[in-house]
Amino acid sequence: MKPMLRLEGLRKSFGGLRVTDEVSFEIQPQEIAAIIGPNGAGKTTLFNQITGYLAPDGGHVFLEGQEIAGLTPQKIVKMGVGRAFQIASIFPDETALDNVRAACMSKLNQTRHLWRPVERFNRATEQAFAVLASLGLERQADRMAYELAHGDQKLLDIGIALVLEPKLLLLDEPTAGMSPEERQLTRQLIKQLWAQYKLTLIFIEHDMDMVFGIAERIMVLNHGALIADGTPGEIRNNKEVITAYLGEEA
Amino acid sequence: MASSSKYKFGLLWSVGFVAFALVPVLMTSRYQMNLASHILIWGLFAVAFNMLWGVTGMLSFGQALYFGIGAYSIGLFVNHAGKAWYLPAIPIGLVAAAMLSFLLGLLVIRVSGVYFTMLTLAFAQLAWQVTFKWYDFTGGDDGIQGIIAPGILANKMVYYYFVLVVVFISVWFLKRLAYSPFGLILRCVQQNPNRVRFIGRSVKMNQLRIYVISSVFAALAGSLMVGVDNSIHTDMLFWTTSGEVILMSVLGGINQFFGPFVGAVILILLEDIIGAKTEFWPIFLGTIVLIFVILFPKGVVGEIQHLRHRLKIAGESGGRHETHASA
Amino acid sequence: MDLYFIVTQLISGFTMATLLFLIASGLTLIFGVGNIFNFAHGSFYMIGAYFGYQLVSVWKVNFWIALVAAGTGAGLVGAAAEFLFLRRIYGRAQEGGFQILLTYGLILIFDDLVKLIWGTEYKSISKPSGFTGALQLGDIFIPTYNFAIIVIGLVVVVAAWWILAKTRPGRIARASAVDREMLGSLGVNVPLVLTVVFGLATALGGMAGALAAPLRSVTPGAGIEVIIDSLIVVVLGGMSNFWGAWLGAVLLGEVNAFAVAYLPAWSTLFSYLVMVVTLIFRPEGLFAPTRLRKV
Ligand SMILES: Nc1ncnc2c1ncn2[C@@H]1O[C@H](COP(=O)(O)OP(=O)(O)OP(=O)(O)O)[C@@H](O)[C@H]1O
Ligand SMILES: [Mg+2]
């Protein structure tokens, strides 16, 4: 079976700064993997290259064997890569329902209809509700997205990605800025979504409970380079990782 | 809730239609009917413009170009090919506007923000210059006078109802569009263009589509104007014409579908009342703009709704605070 | 083809380029530093021209003193406009659009005030004494006044660049372009910086207006043509790029000068043509070193 995602010698620099340094790895279908690393390690930049937001300077990105490096985000999304952002990326002046429904209509190729009102698109509406429900947001459906609590906005961002029915879902710090209780809930929720939607899931996280709690595999980035890749048990005892986190002198 | 607001909307719609339909019956002078035609046509123009700005976030300062194309299409055909071309010239003008807006749109959507605004302005001024200078073909600064609509449309009363029906159907279409999936994507483009790419839609493509649609309706408004004034003039292409619809939108409220229409009513009536008394109407207008931009950026309709919303909340829960997060 | 004719046109184009650059650099300055788009920038050019007219032709003030006074006057009006109006909308949603609208309101008011005060007829200023003739270089004659414009323009521009690049206030101004909040927390009075920069930028525009007045007649409504020309310059050069704007101004000035000579009726169209071609092939600006960042 072809790997869901394969990176080969991916490179990216900003000016003189190497932000992605010869990164290579493979992710198998229905894996759940975490990417960790100190602030500024280049985690988000890696996602940006996989999803087409940034073009890599060199190297390859294969989605199920097909090269996607350098394609536009639209194309990559349509090929089945969904993404939620470090800072919730939502449509603030639309209702939570319309946030998800817009994405759903995009997937169903209904965004060119310019006569029938949005509410009359039953299939999109049902699917949007189903996703909101699976995130526990069904009671917020009619509220404006900007009115939602921070944690709910993060979930809504995931909902927008999820309704696109991605094969591969990339989550950038899904619990960033959440309270400990919210983190706990979100952690369970993500694990559950992963199983329910049969996703291949890669998430970036600083919350170690979440990383060691639900990831089957952990990759560690430091200064743009992949310095470790293994099971939670292997990573926990990796000297290099400990040094990276505690500083060179430790 | 949805059905009650729909009902309210239907009521508003009918009241508006009946009010405008009664103008010829209740009027005391021709002039008032003329004024009402102007309001209807500018209202359509402003609503179409606001699909670009208020809905999609593209502040074009060059919609006069398409307004002018609609008008000059009729004027030029009648002048150079004969009176029989009056009606055929309308669809020809719309198609011309569609084609030109498509081509120019490809250029102007390459940039955003103030660049977009200024480029649209520059192209419209270019068209104005050509019209102004090409005297033999366009009549230059003299414009073209004495263009009479054919058949029964030459009757002012009949023409008024013709305008009323065309404007209402057009505005109805734009209203449907605003609340359709396409309208939703346009609002998304304004609020978070980056996210739009990541749900698999092209920002530029949607901007181009609405640019073309809005421009075609601007041209339609321009072509309707010919039969009201029976003349056309280069001022229709001048930048102040583009400025006018922007002002109407701000006065009425850019975040409400009918805001720009209400703005057209207010601005035209004000111009009629104040403009008749003073030479220096632009100073008043400029002052009104400053006041609205600084103090009432939501416009008349927006501020009224905001007030009602606040009163309702105060009534329900003794004053709850609203927080507004930005994108 | 006549070589002297070509050189004459080149010089006339260069004169225009200098004026254009004076105006456009003000636009670029306030956009680069404050991220403010001053749609009324052309109106300050017009105000400067009228101030110059009032001082020179009516009050018979010495031309060079009047030039400085007109620039200062326009700058004061600009600073006042920023202080009274513009600063009230900073940081608002859709700020860009409202900036354009607000400054559009200013155009309406200024254009009309000018008509109210000076009437609608064309006004003119005569060239300062000692600058009515021409310099002779071999067989080529350069009008002394054009020469003076070019020199003054270069001096002002180099001085402005030096202030921005080399002095402490200049560095503060440039830093406020990058991060207003940061500077504020360092104890810099950011609103004051913006008012001052706005005043300086409009003073540049006003001075250009007074300087141009002996060559072009002074009319109400001149502002909009000027703003479009400077916009074309800025598009060519890449916004907030000082030297790019200079190259853009030279290109536009020369294109205009030759168009006026060969196709006078359609000369104004050529500016737009240059812009369209630029946009098609290099939307980020002809002379911009880096790609335009998405806003
Ligand atoms: N568009 C850009 N231009 C220049 N530098 C950038 C750009 N994007 C990111 N960087 C730099 O690249 C480095 C890596 O950034 P990145 O956002 O990928 O880090 P990260 O691992 O996601 O960090 P965090 O945990 O804080 O989110 C940082 O030093 C950042 O400043
Ligand atoms: Mg990050």
Short mmCIF file of N, CA and C in Angstrom, two decimals, chain B residues 164-280:
data_model
loop_
_atom_site.label_atom_id
_atom_site.label_comp_id
_atom_site.label_asym_id
_atom_site.label_seq_id
_atom_site.Cartn_x
_atom_site.Cartn_y
_atom_site.Cartn_z
N LEU B 164 -39.34 51.02 -13.01
CA LEU B 164 -39.72 50.42 -11.73
C LEU B 164 -39.63 48.90 -11.79
N VAL B 165 -40.19 48.33 -12.85
CA VAL B 165 -40.21 46.87 -12.96
C VAL B 165 -38.79 46.32 -13.14
N VAL B 166 -38.03 46.93 -14.04
CA VAL B 166 -36.67 46.44 -14.28
C VAL B 166 -35.84 46.54 -13.00
N VAL B 167 -35.96 47.66 -12.30
CA VAL B 167 -35.16 47.83 -11.08
C VAL B 167 -35.58 46.81 -10.02
N PHE B 168 -36.88 46.63 -9.84
CA PHE B 168 -37.30 45.68 -8.81
C PHE B 168 -36.86 44.26 -9.13
N ILE B 169 -36.99 43.87 -10.38
CA ILE B 169 -36.56 42.52 -10.74
C ILE B 169 -35.05 42.37 -10.52
N SER B 170 -34.28 43.39 -10.92
CA SER B 170 -32.83 43.32 -10.77
C SER B 170 -32.43 43.25 -9.31
N VAL B 171 -33.03 44.12 -8.50
CA VAL B 171 -32.68 44.12 -7.08
C VAL B 171 -33.08 42.79 -6.44
N TRP B 172 -34.23 42.28 -6.87
CA TRP B 172 -34.66 40.98 -6.36
C TRP B 172 -33.63 39.91 -6.70
N PHE B 173 -33.16 39.92 -7.93
CA PHE B 173 -32.14 38.96 -8.34
C PHE B 173 -30.90 39.10 -7.46
N LEU B 174 -30.46 40.33 -7.27
CA LEU B 174 -29.24 40.54 -6.47
C LEU B 174 -29.45 40.11 -5.02
N LYS B 175 -30.68 40.29 -4.55
CA LYS B 175 -30.99 39.87 -3.19
C LYS B 175 -30.88 38.35 -3.07
N ARG B 176 -31.47 37.68 -4.06
CA ARG B 176 -31.35 36.21 -4.05
C ARG B 176 -29.89 35.81 -4.08
N LEU B 177 -29.14 36.48 -4.94
CA LEU B 177 -27.73 36.17 -5.08
C LEU B 177 -26.99 36.34 -3.75
N ALA B 178 -27.34 37.43 -3.03
CA ALA B 178 -26.63 37.72 -1.78
C ALA B 178 -26.82 36.60 -0.77
N TYR B 179 -27.96 35.92 -0.80
CA TYR B 179 -28.22 34.89 0.19
C TYR B 179 -28.07 33.47 -0.37
N SER B 180 -27.49 33.37 -1.55
CA SER B 180 -27.25 32.07 -2.16
C SER B 180 -25.88 31.56 -1.72
N PRO B 181 -25.55 30.31 -2.06
CA PRO B 181 -24.21 29.82 -1.75
C PRO B 181 -23.11 30.71 -2.33
N PHE B 182 -23.34 31.23 -3.52
CA PHE B 182 -22.34 32.12 -4.12
C PHE B 182 -22.15 33.37 -3.26
N GLY B 183 -23.29 33.92 -2.78
CA GLY B 183 -23.20 35.09 -1.90
C GLY B 183 -22.44 34.76 -0.62
N LEU B 184 -22.69 33.57 -0.09
CA LEU B 184 -22.00 33.15 1.12
C LEU B 184 -20.48 33.10 0.89
N ILE B 185 -20.09 32.52 -0.23
CA ILE B 185 -18.65 32.45 -0.54
C ILE B 185 -18.07 33.85 -0.70
N LEU B 186 -18.85 34.75 -1.29
CA LEU B 186 -18.34 36.12 -1.44
C LEU B 186 -18.09 36.77 -0.08
N ARG B 187 -19.02 36.55 0.85
CA ARG B 187 -18.80 37.12 2.19
C ARG B 187 -17.59 36.48 2.85
N CYS B 188 -17.43 35.19 2.61
CA CYS B 188 -16.26 34.50 3.15
C CYS B 188 -14.97 35.09 2.57
N VAL B 189 -15.01 35.41 1.28
CA VAL B 189 -13.84 36.00 0.62
C VAL B 189 -13.44 37.29 1.32
N GLN B 190 -14.44 38.08 1.70
CA GLN B 190 -14.13 39.31 2.40
C GLN B 190 -13.56 39.04 3.80
N GLN B 191 -14.18 38.11 4.52
CA GLN B 191 -13.83 37.94 5.92
C GLN B 191 -12.52 37.19 6.12
N ASN B 192 -12.22 36.27 5.24
CA ASN B 192 -11.02 35.45 5.45
C ASN B 192 -10.63 34.77 4.15
N PRO B 193 -10.03 35.55 3.24
CA PRO B 193 -9.71 35.00 1.92
C PRO B 193 -8.81 33.77 2.00
N ASN B 194 -7.93 33.77 2.98
CA ASN B 194 -7.02 32.65 3.09
C ASN B 194 -7.77 31.34 3.36
N ARG B 195 -8.78 31.43 4.25
CA ARG B 195 -9.54 30.23 4.58
C ARG B 195 -10.32 29.74 3.37
N VAL B 196 -10.74 30.68 2.53
CA VAL B 196 -11.49 30.30 1.33
C VAL B 196 -10.63 29.38 0.45
N ARG B 197 -9.35 29.70 0.33
CA ARG B 197 -8.47 28.81 -0.45
C ARG B 197 -8.42 27.44 0.18
N PHE B 198 -8.41 27.43 1.51
CA PHE B 198 -8.27 26.15 2.19
C PHE B 198 -9.60 25.41 2.35
N ILE B 199 -10.68 25.93 1.79
CA ILE B 199 -11.84 25.06 1.64
C ILE B 199 -11.99 24.69 0.16
N GLY B 200 -10.97 25.02 -0.61
CA GLY B 200 -10.94 24.55 -1.98
C GLY B 200 -11.57 25.48 -3.01
N ARG B 201 -11.68 26.76 -2.67
CA ARG B 201 -12.26 27.70 -3.64
C ARG B 201 -11.23 28.77 -3.99
N SER B 202 -11.33 29.26 -5.21
CA SER B 202 -10.40 30.29 -5.65
C SER B 202 -10.94 31.67 -5.31
N VAL B 203 -10.16 32.43 -4.58
CA VAL B 203 -10.56 33.79 -4.22
C VAL B 203 -10.71 34.65 -5.47
N LYS B 204 -9.72 34.61 -6.31
CA LYS B 204 -9.71 35.48 -7.49
C LYS B 204 -10.88 35.17 -8.43
N MET B 205 -11.16 33.89 -8.61
CA MET B 205 -12.24 33.51 -9.51
C MET B 205 -13.56 34.08 -9.02
N ASN B 206 -13.81 33.98 -7.72
CA ASN B 206 -15.06 34.50 -7.19
C ASN B 206 -15.10 36.02 -7.24
N GLN B 207 -13.94 36.65 -7.03
CA GLN B 207 -13.89 38.11 -7.16
C GLN B 207 -14.19 38.53 -8.59
N LEU B 208 -13.64 37.78 -9.52
CA LEU B 208 -13.87 38.10 -10.93
C LEU B 208 -15.35 37.97 -11.29
N ARG B 209 -15.97 36.88 -10.80
CA ARG B 209 -17.39 36.68 -11.11
C ARG B 209 -18.25 37.83 -10.63
N ILE B 210 -18.03 38.23 -9.37
CA ILE B 210 -18.90 39.28 -8.84
C ILE B 210 -18.56 40.62 -9.49
N TYR B 211 -17.32 40.79 -9.89
CA TYR B 211 -16.95 42.02 -10.58
C TYR B 211 -17.73 42.14 -11.88
N VAL B 212 -17.82 41.04 -12.60
CA VAL B 212 -18.55 41.04 -13.87
C VAL B 212 -20.05 41.26 -13.61
N ILE B 213 -20.60 40.54 -12.65
CA ILE B 213 -22.03 40.66 -12.39
C ILE B 213 -22.38 42.09 -11.97
N SER B 214 -21.62 42.61 -11.03
CA SER B 214 -21.88 43.97 -10.54
C SER B 214 -21.78 44.98 -11.68
N SER B 215 -20.80 44.77 -12.56
CA SER B 215 -20.60 45.72 -13.65
C SER B 215 -21.74 45.66 -14.66
N VAL B 216 -22.26 44.47 -14.90
CA VAL B 216 -23.37 44.35 -15.84
C VAL B 216 -24.59 45.10 -15.29
N PHE B 217 -24.84 45.00 -14.00
CA PHE B 217 -25.98 45.73 -13.44
C PHE B 217 -25.73 47.23 -13.43
N ALA B 218 -24.47 47.62 -13.27
CA ALA B 218 -24.14 49.05 -13.38
C ALA B 218 -24.48 49.53 -14.78
N ALA B 219 -24.15 48.71 -15.78
CA ALA B 219 -24.46 49.08 -17.16
C ALA B 219 -25.97 49.15 -17.39
N LEU B 220 -26.68 48.23 -16.77
CA LEU B 220 -28.14 48.25 -16.89
C LEU B 220 -28.70 49.56 -16.32
N ALA B 221 -28.18 49.95 -15.15
CA ALA B 221 -28.62 51.21 -14.55
C ALA B 221 -28.32 52.37 -15.51
N GLY B 222 -27.13 52.34 -16.10
CA GLY B 222 -26.76 53.41 -17.03
C GLY B 222 -27.70 53.47 -18.22
N SER B 223 -28.08 52.30 -18.73
CA SER B 223 -28.94 52.30 -19.90
C SER B 223 -30.35 52.77 -19.55
N LEU B 224 -30.80 52.49 -18.31
CA LEU B 224 -32.12 52.96 -17.91
C LEU B 224 -32.15 54.49 -17.81
N MET B 225 -31.00 55.04 -17.43
CA MET B 225 -30.92 56.48 -17.22
C MET B 225 -31.21 57.27 -18.51
N VAL B 226 -30.84 56.69 -19.65
CA VAL B 226 -30.97 57.41 -20.92
C VAL B 226 -32.41 57.86 -21.17
N GLY B 227 -33.34 56.97 -20.94
CA GLY B 227 -34.74 57.28 -21.22
C GLY B 227 -35.33 58.28 -20.23
N VAL B 228 -34.69 58.45 -19.07
CA VAL B 228 -35.20 59.41 -18.09
C VAL B 228 -34.77 60.81 -18.47
N ASP B 229 -33.47 60.95 -18.77
CA ASP B 229 -32.94 62.29 -19.05
C ASP B 229 -32.96 62.62 -20.54
N ASN B 230 -33.18 61.61 -21.39
CA ASN B 230 -33.14 61.78 -22.85
C ASN B 230 -31.82 62.34 -23.36
N SER B 231 -30.78 62.17 -22.55
CA SER B 231 -29.47 62.63 -23.01
C SER B 231 -28.39 61.90 -22.23
N ILE B 232 -27.20 61.91 -22.78
CA ILE B 232 -26.08 61.33 -22.04
C ILE B 232 -24.92 62.30 -22.07
N HIS B 233 -24.06 62.15 -21.11
CA HIS B 233 -22.97 63.11 -20.95
C HIS B 233 -21.75 62.41 -20.39
N THR B 234 -20.56 62.95 -20.71
CA THR B 234 -19.32 62.32 -20.22
C THR B 234 -19.26 62.25 -18.70
N ASP B 235 -20.00 63.11 -18.02
CA ASP B 235 -20.00 63.06 -16.55
C ASP B 235 -20.42 61.69 -16.02
N MET B 236 -21.20 60.96 -16.81
CA MET B 236 -21.62 59.62 -16.37
C MET B 236 -20.43 58.71 -16.16
N LEU B 237 -19.32 59.00 -16.85
CA LEU B 237 -18.11 58.18 -16.72
C LEU B 237 -17.11 58.80 -15.76
N PHE B 238 -17.39 60.00 -15.29
CA PHE B 238 -16.41 60.71 -14.48
C PHE B 238 -16.31 60.07 -13.10
N TRP B 239 -15.17 60.30 -12.45
CA TRP B 239 -14.94 59.61 -11.18
C TRP B 239 -15.94 59.96 -10.11
N THR B 240 -16.56 61.16 -10.21
CA THR B 240 -17.54 61.53 -9.18
C THR B 240 -18.76 60.62 -9.23
N THR B 241 -19.05 60.07 -10.41
CA THR B 241 -20.18 59.13 -10.51
C THR B 241 -19.88 57.87 -9.71
N SER B 242 -18.64 57.37 -9.83
CA SER B 242 -18.25 56.22 -9.01
C SER B 242 -18.30 56.59 -7.54
N GLY B 243 -17.87 57.82 -7.24
CA GLY B 243 -17.87 58.27 -5.86
C GLY B 243 -19.29 58.31 -5.29
N GLU B 244 -20.22 58.72 -6.13
CA GLU B 244 -21.61 58.84 -5.69
C GLU B 244 -22.17 57.52 -5.13
N VAL B 245 -21.95 56.42 -5.85
CA VAL B 245 -22.50 55.14 -5.35
C VAL B 245 -21.78 54.69 -4.09
N ILE B 246 -20.51 55.05 -3.98
CA ILE B 246 -19.81 54.70 -2.75
C ILE B 246 -20.44 55.45 -1.58
N LEU B 247 -20.70 56.74 -1.81
CA LEU B 247 -21.31 57.54 -0.74
C LEU B 247 -22.69 57.02 -0.37
N MET B 248 -23.48 56.68 -1.37
CA MET B 248 -24.81 56.13 -1.09
C MET B 248 -24.69 54.90 -0.21
N SER B 249 -23.74 54.04 -0.54
CA SER B 249 -23.58 52.81 0.22
C SER B 249 -23.21 53.12 1.67
N VAL B 250 -22.30 54.07 1.87
CA VAL B 250 -21.90 54.38 3.24
C VAL B 250 -23.04 55.04 4.01
N LEU B 251 -23.73 55.94 3.34
CA LEU B 251 -24.84 56.62 4.02
C LEU B 251 -25.87 55.61 4.49
N GLY B 252 -26.22 54.68 3.61
CA GLY B 252 -27.26 53.72 3.95
C GLY B 252 -26.73 52.60 4.85
N GLY B 253 -25.51 52.18 4.60
CA GLY B 253 -24.95 51.07 5.38
C GLY B 253 -24.48 49.95 4.47
N ILE B 254 -23.18 49.65 4.54
CA ILE B 254 -22.64 48.70 3.57
C ILE B 254 -22.84 47.25 4.00
N ASN B 255 -23.24 47.04 5.25
CA ASN B 255 -23.42 45.66 5.67
C ASN B 255 -24.87 45.20 5.63
N GLN B 256 -25.73 46.06 5.07
CA GLN B 256 -27.12 45.66 4.90
C GLN B 256 -27.44 45.64 3.42
N PHE B 257 -28.16 44.64 2.99
CA PHE B 257 -28.42 44.56 1.56
C PHE B 257 -29.10 45.82 1.04
N PHE B 258 -30.10 46.32 1.78
CA PHE B 258 -30.85 47.48 1.28
C PHE B 258 -30.23 48.82 1.67
N GLY B 259 -29.14 48.75 2.46
CA GLY B 259 -28.48 50.00 2.86
C GLY B 259 -28.23 50.94 1.70
N PRO B 260 -27.54 50.47 0.66
CA PRO B 260 -27.21 51.36 -0.45
C PRO B 260 -28.45 51.96 -1.12
N PHE B 261 -29.53 51.19 -1.17
CA PHE B 261 -30.76 51.72 -1.77
C PHE B 261 -31.29 52.87 -0.93
N VAL B 262 -31.34 52.66 0.37
CA VAL B 262 -31.77 53.72 1.29
C VAL B 262 -30.84 54.91 1.16
N GLY B 263 -29.54 54.62 1.03
CA GLY B 263 -28.57 55.70 0.85
C GLY B 263 -28.86 56.51 -0.40
N ALA B 264 -29.28 55.81 -1.47
CA ALA B 264 -29.60 56.51 -2.72
C ALA B 264 -30.78 57.45 -2.49
N VAL B 265 -31.78 56.96 -1.78
CA VAL B 265 -32.95 57.80 -1.50
C VAL B 265 -32.51 59.05 -0.75
N ILE B 266 -31.73 58.85 0.32
CA ILE B 266 -31.32 59.98 1.16
C ILE B 266 -30.48 60.97 0.36
N LEU B 267 -29.48 60.45 -0.35
CA LEU B 267 -28.55 61.34 -1.02
C LEU B 267 -29.24 62.15 -2.11
N ILE B 268 -30.10 61.49 -2.87
CA ILE B 268 -30.74 62.21 -3.97
C ILE B 268 -31.72 63.25 -3.45
N LEU B 269 -32.45 62.89 -2.38
CA LEU B 269 -33.36 63.88 -1.82
C LEU B 269 -32.59 65.05 -1.21
N LEU B 270 -31.52 64.74 -0.50
CA LEU B 270 -30.70 65.80 0.09
C LEU B 270 -30.15 66.73 -0.98
N GLU B 271 -29.63 66.09 -2.04
CA GLU B 271 -29.05 66.89 -3.12
C GLU B 271 -30.12 67.78 -3.73
N ASP B 272 -31.32 67.24 -3.81
CA ASP B 272 -32.42 67.99 -4.39
C ASP B 272 -32.78 69.18 -3.51
N ILE B 273 -32.77 68.95 -2.19
CA ILE B 273 -33.18 70.02 -1.27
C ILE B 273 -32.06 71.02 -1.05
N ILE B 274 -30.89 70.51 -0.65
CA ILE B 274 -29.78 71.42 -0.34
C ILE B 274 -29.14 71.95 -1.61
N GLY B 275 -28.92 71.02 -2.57
CA GLY B 275 -28.25 71.42 -3.80
C GLY B 275 -28.96 72.55 -4.52
N ALA B 276 -30.28 72.63 -4.36
CA ALA B 276 -31.03 73.68 -5.04
C ALA B 276 -30.79 75.03 -4.39
N LYS B 277 -30.42 75.01 -3.11
CA LYS B 277 -30.28 76.27 -2.37
C LYS B 277 -28.87 76.83 -2.39
N THR B 278 -27.89 75.98 -2.68
CA THR B 278 -26.51 76.47 -2.61
C THR B 278 -25.68 75.96 -3.77
N GLU B 279 -24.70 76.79 -4.14
CA GLU B 279 -23.76 76.36 -5.16
C GLU B 279 -22.78 75.35 -4.58
N PHE B 280 -22.64 75.41 -3.25
CA PHE B 280 -21.54 74.67 -2.65
C PHE B 280 -21.98 73.37 -2.02
#
